[in-house]
PDB file of C-alpha atoms in Angstrom:
ATOM      1  CA  MET A  19     -56.169 -40.329-107.925  1.00 91.00           C
ATOM      2  CA  ALA A  20     -54.816 -42.830-106.106  1.00 95.00           C
ATOM      3  CA  THR A  21     -56.854 -46.121-106.574  1.00 97.00           C
ATOM      4  CA  TYR A  22     -58.091 -48.355-103.962  1.00 98.00           C
ATOM      5  CA  VAL A  23     -59.534 -51.853-102.902  1.00 98.00           C
ATOM      6  CA  ALA A  24     -62.112 -52.383-100.796  1.00 98.00           C
ATOM      7  CA  PHE A  25     -63.276 -55.572 -99.037  1.00 98.00           C
ATOM      8  CA  LEU A  26     -66.289 -55.199 -97.381  1.00 97.00           C
ATOM      9  CA  ARG A  27     -67.315 -57.864 -94.349  1.00 95.00           C
ATOM     10  CA  ALA A  28     -70.599 -59.634 -93.130  1.00 89.00           C
ATOM     11  CA  ILE A  29     -72.912 -58.266 -96.411  1.00 92.00           C
ATOM     12  CA  ASN A  30     -74.529 -61.805 -98.461  1.00 86.00           C
ATOM     13  CA  LEU A  31     -75.228 -63.073 -95.434  1.00 80.00           C
ATOM     14  CA  GLY A  32     -78.453 -64.663 -94.370  1.00 79.00           C
ATOM     15  CA  ALA A  33     -81.685 -62.741 -95.336  1.00 82.00           C
ATOM     16  CA  LYS A  34     -81.151 -59.705 -93.805  1.00 86.00           C
ATOM     17  CA  ARG A  35     -77.414 -58.118 -94.805  1.00 92.00           C
ATOM     18  CA  LYS A  36     -78.179 -57.924 -99.039  1.00 92.00           C
ATOM     19  CA  PHE A  37     -75.857 -55.858-100.296  1.00 95.00           C
ATOM     20  CA  PRO A  38     -75.994 -56.506-104.644  1.00 94.00           C
ATOM     21  CA  LYS A  39     -73.341 -55.751-105.937  1.00 95.00           C
ATOM     22  CA  ASP A  40     -74.680 -53.125-108.056  1.00 96.00           C
ATOM     23  CA  ASP A  41     -76.143 -51.446-105.113  1.00 96.00           C
ATOM     24  CA  ILE A  42     -72.429 -51.494-104.024  1.00 97.00           C
ATOM     25  CA  VAL A  43     -71.201 -49.538-107.445  1.00 97.00           C
ATOM     26  CA  ALA A  44     -74.203 -47.143-106.294  1.00 97.00           C
ATOM     27  CA  ALA A  45     -74.004 -46.628-103.252  1.00 98.00           C
ATOM     28  CA  THR A  46     -69.972 -45.696-103.767  1.00 98.00           C
ATOM     29  CA  GLN A  47     -69.404 -43.492-106.346  1.00 98.00           C
ATOM     30  CA  ALA A  48     -73.068 -42.297-104.629  1.00 97.00           C
ATOM     31  CA  ALA A  49     -69.793 -41.134-101.792  1.00 97.00           C
ATOM     32  CA  GLY A  50     -68.069 -39.771-104.502  1.00 97.00           C
ATOM     33  CA  PHE A  51     -65.717 -41.957-104.981  1.00 98.00           C
ATOM     34  CA  GLY A  52     -64.626 -42.451-108.690  1.00 98.00           C
ATOM     35  CA  ASP A  53     -63.692 -44.973-111.630  1.00 97.00           C
ATOM     36  CA  VAL A  54     -65.554 -48.114-108.934  1.00 98.00           C
ATOM     37  CA  ALA A  55     -65.756 -51.888-109.752  1.00 97.00           C
ATOM     38  CA  THR A  56     -66.437 -55.333-107.604  1.00 97.00           C
ATOM     39  CA  HIS A  57     -65.319 -58.470-108.552  1.00 95.00           C
ATOM     40  CA  ILE A  58     -67.642 -61.283-107.336  1.00 88.00           C
ATOM     41  CA  ASN A  59     -70.830 -60.992-104.946  1.00 85.00           C
ATOM     42  CA  THR A  60     -68.771 -60.691-102.020  1.00 84.00           C
ATOM     43  CA  GLY A  61     -67.816 -56.936-101.142  1.00 93.00           C
ATOM     44  CA  ASN A  62     -64.891 -56.677-102.953  1.00 97.00           C
ATOM     45  CA  VAL A  63     -64.165 -53.266-104.379  1.00 98.00           C
ATOM     46  CA  ARG A  64     -61.829 -50.618-106.148  1.00 98.00           C
ATOM     47  CA  LEU A  65     -62.820 -47.497-106.308  1.00 98.00           C
ATOM     48  CA  SER A  66     -60.362 -44.143-107.223  1.00 98.00           C
ATOM     49  CA  THR A  67     -59.539 -40.893-104.842  1.00 98.00           C
ATOM     50  CA  ARG A  68     -57.987 -37.452-103.922  1.00 96.00           C
ATOM     51  CA  MET A  69     -57.983 -38.672-100.564  1.00 96.00           C
ATOM     52  CA  ARG A  70     -54.614 -40.456 -99.314  1.00 93.00           C
ATOM     53  CA  SER A  71     -55.750 -41.769 -95.677  1.00 96.00           C
ATOM     54  CA  ARG A  72     -56.983 -44.976 -95.243  1.00 96.00           C
ATOM     55  CA  GLY A  73     -59.138 -44.420 -92.564  1.00 97.00           C
ATOM     56  CA  ARG A  74     -60.398 -41.791 -93.581  1.00 98.00           C
ATOM     57  CA  ILE A  75     -61.826 -44.089 -96.915  1.00 98.00           C
ATOM     58  CA  GLU A  76     -62.591 -46.909 -94.693  1.00 98.00           C
ATOM     59  CA  GLN A  77     -64.739 -44.025 -93.068  1.00 98.00           C
ATOM     60  CA  ALA A  78     -66.640 -42.494 -95.584  1.00 98.00           C
ATOM     61  CA  LEU A  79     -67.298 -45.965 -97.588  1.00 98.00           C
ATOM     62  CA  GLU A  80     -68.753 -47.557 -94.126  1.00 98.00           C
ATOM     63  CA  GLU A  81     -71.199 -43.889 -93.748  1.00 98.00           C
ATOM     64  CA  ALA A  82     -72.517 -44.699 -97.050  1.00 98.00           C
ATOM     65  CA  TYR A  83     -72.869 -47.850 -96.880  1.00 98.00           C
ATOM     66  CA  LEU A  84     -75.165 -47.806 -93.290  1.00 97.00           C
ATOM     67  CA  ALA A  85     -76.876 -44.590 -94.774  1.00 97.00           C
ATOM     68  CA  ASP A  86     -77.171 -47.019 -98.252  1.00 96.00           C
ATOM     69  CA  ARG A  87     -78.285 -49.945 -96.524  1.00 95.00           C
ATOM     70  CA  GLY A  88     -79.614 -49.262 -92.677  1.00 94.00           C
ATOM     71  CA  PHE A  89     -76.253 -51.760 -91.455  1.00 95.00           C
ATOM     72  CA  GLU A  90     -73.613 -51.597 -90.761  1.00 96.00           C
ATOM     73  CA  VAL A  91     -70.969 -52.839 -93.344  1.00 97.00           C
ATOM     74  CA  PRO A  92     -67.514 -53.092 -91.744  1.00 97.00           C
ATOM     75  CA  THR A  93     -64.718 -51.651 -94.711  1.00 98.00           C
ATOM     76  CA  ILE A  94     -61.717 -53.217 -94.988  1.00 98.00           C
ATOM     77  CA  VAL A  95     -58.761 -50.919 -97.775  1.00 98.00           C
ATOM     78  CA  TYR A  96     -55.741 -51.415 -99.401  1.00 98.00           C
ATOM     79  CA  ALA A  97     -53.671 -50.057-101.550  1.00 97.00           C
ATOM     80  CA  GLY A  98     -52.591 -51.949-104.464  1.00 95.00           C
ATOM     81  CA  SER A  99     -49.165 -52.310-103.824  1.00 96.00           C
ATOM     82  CA  GLU A 100     -49.802 -53.569-100.155  1.00 96.00           C
ATOM     83  CA  LEU A 101     -53.087 -56.041-101.679  1.00 97.00           C
ATOM     84  CA  ARG A 102     -49.368 -57.263-104.057  1.00 97.00           C
ATOM     85  CA  GLU A 103     -47.556 -57.847-100.832  1.00 97.00           C
ATOM     86  CA  VAL A 104     -50.351 -60.381 -99.833  1.00 97.00           C
ATOM     87  CA  HIS A 105     -50.074 -61.756-102.693  1.00 97.00           C
ATOM     88  CA  ALA A 106     -46.905 -62.797-102.396  1.00 96.00           C
ATOM     89  CA  HIS A 107     -47.246 -63.641 -99.653  1.00 95.00           C
ATOM     90  CA  ALA A 108     -49.276 -65.204 -99.874  1.00 95.00           C
ATOM     91  CA  SER A 109     -47.122 -67.460-103.226  1.00 94.00           C
ATOM     92  CA  ALA A 110     -44.627 -67.977-100.758  1.00 93.00           C
ATOM     93  CA  VAL A 111     -46.586 -69.897 -98.349  1.00 89.00           C
ATOM     94  CA  ASP A 112     -45.497 -74.085 -98.178  1.00 85.00           C
ATOM     95  CA  HIS A 113     -48.815 -75.705 -97.208  1.00 84.00           C
ATOM     96  CA  ASP A 114     -49.924 -78.341 -98.565  1.00 83.00           C
ATOM     97  CA  GLY A 115     -54.043 -77.864 -96.810  1.00 85.00           C
ATOM     98  CA  ARG A 116     -56.730 -75.102 -96.545  1.00 89.00           C
ATOM     99  CA  HIS A 117     -55.511 -71.356 -96.670  1.00 92.00           C
ATOM    100  CA  TYR A 118     -57.339 -68.354 -95.276  1.00 93.00           C
ATOM    101  CA  VAL A 119     -56.274 -64.592 -95.719  1.00 96.00           C
ATOM    102  CA  ALA A 120     -57.616 -62.090 -92.958  1.00 97.00           C
ATOM    103  CA  LEU A 121     -56.947 -59.138 -94.552  1.00 98.00           C
ATOM    104  CA  LEU A 122     -56.464 -56.557 -91.110  1.00 98.00           C
ATOM    105  CA  ARG A 123     -57.871 -53.702 -90.364  1.00 98.00           C
ATOM    106  CA  ASP A 124     -54.670 -52.520 -88.385  1.00 97.00           C
ATOM    107  CA  GLU A 125     -51.055 -54.414 -88.895  1.00 96.00           C
ATOM    108  CA  PRO A 126     -50.885 -56.432 -85.077  1.00 97.00           C
ATOM    109  CA  THR A 127     -49.057 -57.184 -82.054  1.00 96.00           C
ATOM    110  CA  ALA A 128     -46.874 -59.135 -81.307  1.00 96.00           C
ATOM    111  CA  GLU A 129     -48.705 -59.248 -78.342  1.00 97.00           C
ATOM    112  CA  GLY A 130     -52.202 -59.901 -80.435  1.00 97.00           C
ATOM    113  CA  VAL A 131     -50.754 -62.553 -82.742  1.00 97.00           C
ATOM    114  CA  GLU A 132     -49.393 -64.975 -79.863  1.00 97.00           C
ATOM    115  CA  ARG A 133     -52.663 -64.669 -78.478  1.00 96.00           C
ATOM    116  CA  LEU A 134     -53.686 -66.290 -81.223  1.00 96.00           C
ATOM    117  CA  ARG A 135     -51.087 -68.619 -82.005  1.00 96.00           C
ATOM    118  CA  GLU A 136     -52.369 -70.066 -77.596  1.00 96.00           C
ATOM    119  CA  LYS A 137     -55.565 -70.406 -79.943  1.00 94.00           C
ATOM    120  CA  THR A 138     -54.446 -73.482 -82.886  1.00 93.00           C
ATOM    121  CA  GLN A 139     -54.679 -77.290 -82.160  1.00 89.00           C
ATOM    122  CA  PRO A 140     -52.997 -79.044 -83.987  1.00 89.00           C
ATOM    123  CA  GLY A 141     -53.488 -79.113 -88.204  1.00 87.00           C
ATOM    124  CA  GLU A 142     -53.237 -75.399 -87.816  1.00 91.00           C
ATOM    125  CA  ARG A 143     -50.803 -72.325 -88.352  1.00 92.00           C
ATOM    126  CA  ILE A 144     -51.153 -68.740 -88.629  1.00 95.00           C
ATOM    127  CA  GLU A 145     -48.183 -66.189 -90.668  1.00 94.00           C
ATOM    128  CA  VAL A 146     -48.469 -63.284 -89.953  1.00 95.00           C
ATOM    129  CA  GLY A 147     -46.905 -60.777 -93.329  1.00 92.00           C
ATOM    130  CA  GLY A 148     -48.074 -56.924 -92.828  1.00 92.00           C
ATOM    131  CA  ARG A 149     -51.971 -56.349 -91.710  1.00 96.00           C
ATOM    132  CA  ALA A 150     -52.585 -59.728 -93.327  1.00 97.00           C
ATOM    133  CA  LEU A 151     -53.244 -63.665 -91.680  1.00 96.00           C
ATOM    134  CA  HIS A 152     -53.053 -66.572 -93.375  1.00 96.00           C
ATOM    135  CA  LEU A 153     -54.418 -69.414 -91.703  1.00 94.00           C
ATOM    136  CA  LEU A 154     -53.437 -72.886 -93.005  1.00 92.00           C
ATOM    137  CA  VAL A 155     -55.147 -75.589 -91.479  1.00 90.00           C
ATOM    138  CA  SER A 156     -54.929 -78.910 -92.640  1.00 82.00           C
ATOM    139  CA  ALA A 157     -56.575 -80.796 -95.435  1.00 59.00           C
ATOM    140  CA  ASP A 158     -60.062 -81.073 -93.558  1.00 64.00           C
ATOM    141  CA  GLY A 159     -60.907 -77.239 -94.226  1.00 59.00           C
ATOM    142  CA  VAL A 160     -62.471 -74.650 -91.471  1.00 58.00           C
ATOM    143  CA  HIS A 161     -64.942 -76.750 -90.668  1.00 64.00           C
ATOM    144  CA  GLY A 162     -62.781 -78.220 -87.456  1.00 69.00           C
ATOM    145  CA  THR A 163     -61.493 -74.643 -85.980  1.00 82.00           C
ATOM    146  CA  ARG A 164     -61.783 -72.499 -83.679  1.00 84.00           C
ATOM    147  CA  LEU A 165     -60.099 -70.023 -85.420  1.00 88.00           C
ATOM    148  CA  THR A 166     -63.032 -67.816 -86.617  1.00 89.00           C
ATOM    149  CA  ASN A 167     -62.916 -64.916 -87.478  1.00 92.00           C
ATOM    150  CA  PRO A 168     -64.717 -63.022 -84.289  1.00 94.00           C
ATOM    151  CA  LEU A 169     -61.756 -64.797 -81.733  1.00 95.00           C
ATOM    152  CA  VAL A 170     -59.064 -63.085 -84.277  1.00 95.00           C
ATOM    153  CA  GLU A 171     -60.924 -60.076 -84.088  1.00 96.00           C
ATOM    154  CA  LYS A 172     -60.884 -60.044 -80.636  1.00 96.00           C
ATOM    155  CA  CYS A 173     -57.538 -61.114 -80.467  1.00 97.00           C
ATOM    156  CA  LEU A 174     -55.512 -59.336 -82.844  1.00 97.00           C
ATOM    157  CA  GLY A 175     -57.878 -56.174 -81.309  1.00 96.00           C
ATOM    158  CA  THR A 176     -58.446 -55.126 -85.608  1.00 97.00           C
ATOM    159  CA  THR A 177     -61.599 -56.039 -88.304  1.00 97.00           C
ATOM    160  CA  SER A 178     -60.812 -58.517 -90.285  1.00 97.00           C
ATOM    161  CA  THR A 179     -62.769 -60.025 -93.265  1.00 96.00           C
ATOM    162  CA  TRP A 180     -61.650 -63.187 -94.899  1.00 95.00           C
ATOM    163  CA  ARG A 181     -60.711 -64.261 -98.545  1.00 95.00           C
ATOM    164  CA  ASN A 182     -59.502 -67.256 -99.920  1.00 93.00           C
ATOM    165  CA  PRO A 183     -55.762 -66.782-102.546  1.00 95.00           C
ATOM    166  CA  THR A 184     -56.914 -67.915-105.788  1.00 95.00           C
ATOM    167  CA  VAL A 185     -59.226 -64.093-105.352  1.00 96.00           C
ATOM    168  CA  VAL A 186     -56.128 -62.369-103.615  1.00 97.00           C
ATOM    169  CA  ALA A 187     -54.230 -63.298-106.519  1.00 97.00           C
ATOM    170  CA  ALA A 188     -57.426 -62.298-109.291  1.00 97.00           C
ATOM    171  CA  LEU A 189     -57.212 -59.468-107.646  1.00 97.00           C
ATOM    172  CA  VAL A 190     -54.599 -58.523-107.228  1.00 97.00           C
ATOM    173  CA  GLU A 191     -54.393 -59.889-111.640  1.00 96.00           C
ATOM    174  CA  LYS A 192     -56.981 -56.985-112.403  1.00 95.00           C
ATOM    175  CA  TRP A 193     -56.807 -54.408-110.563  1.00 96.00           C
ATOM    176  CA  CYS A 194     -53.153 -54.379-109.095  1.00 91.00           C
TER     177      CYS A 194
END
């Protein structure tokens, strides 16, 4: 059985999208996945399966979460080796400000990345490594940036969810 890490997008935001850790574990196990664990209550899930198709795993999880919650939960799955690569890239980035990682369902095209780069403002930089986009912003953080998740998804044409490099590092150390 192979182990994967699933990242759930847009949960535990507001009163209507609650999905507590224990419920995530139960829904994931009910969908037939084993060795299920979560890391903090932001939708980071380790699971094991005999399935080898990332797309099939994502679909099975999304269907299970929809059935359990009654709302869609976009889910992005990474193999341990892929997540280690994201962490290695994040660790190698030279930047003094804030660093955020957009985990992408699909690898972005060069055209999509260029569209997104055209939207950057002074003090912002993006770097791409595989299925991850690294947003580097000035020390003020993301509050003034236009590079929001909806814009990233529109420019790149794929689903994304954000984590900070500290969480990615913790998941790699804990699960990969």
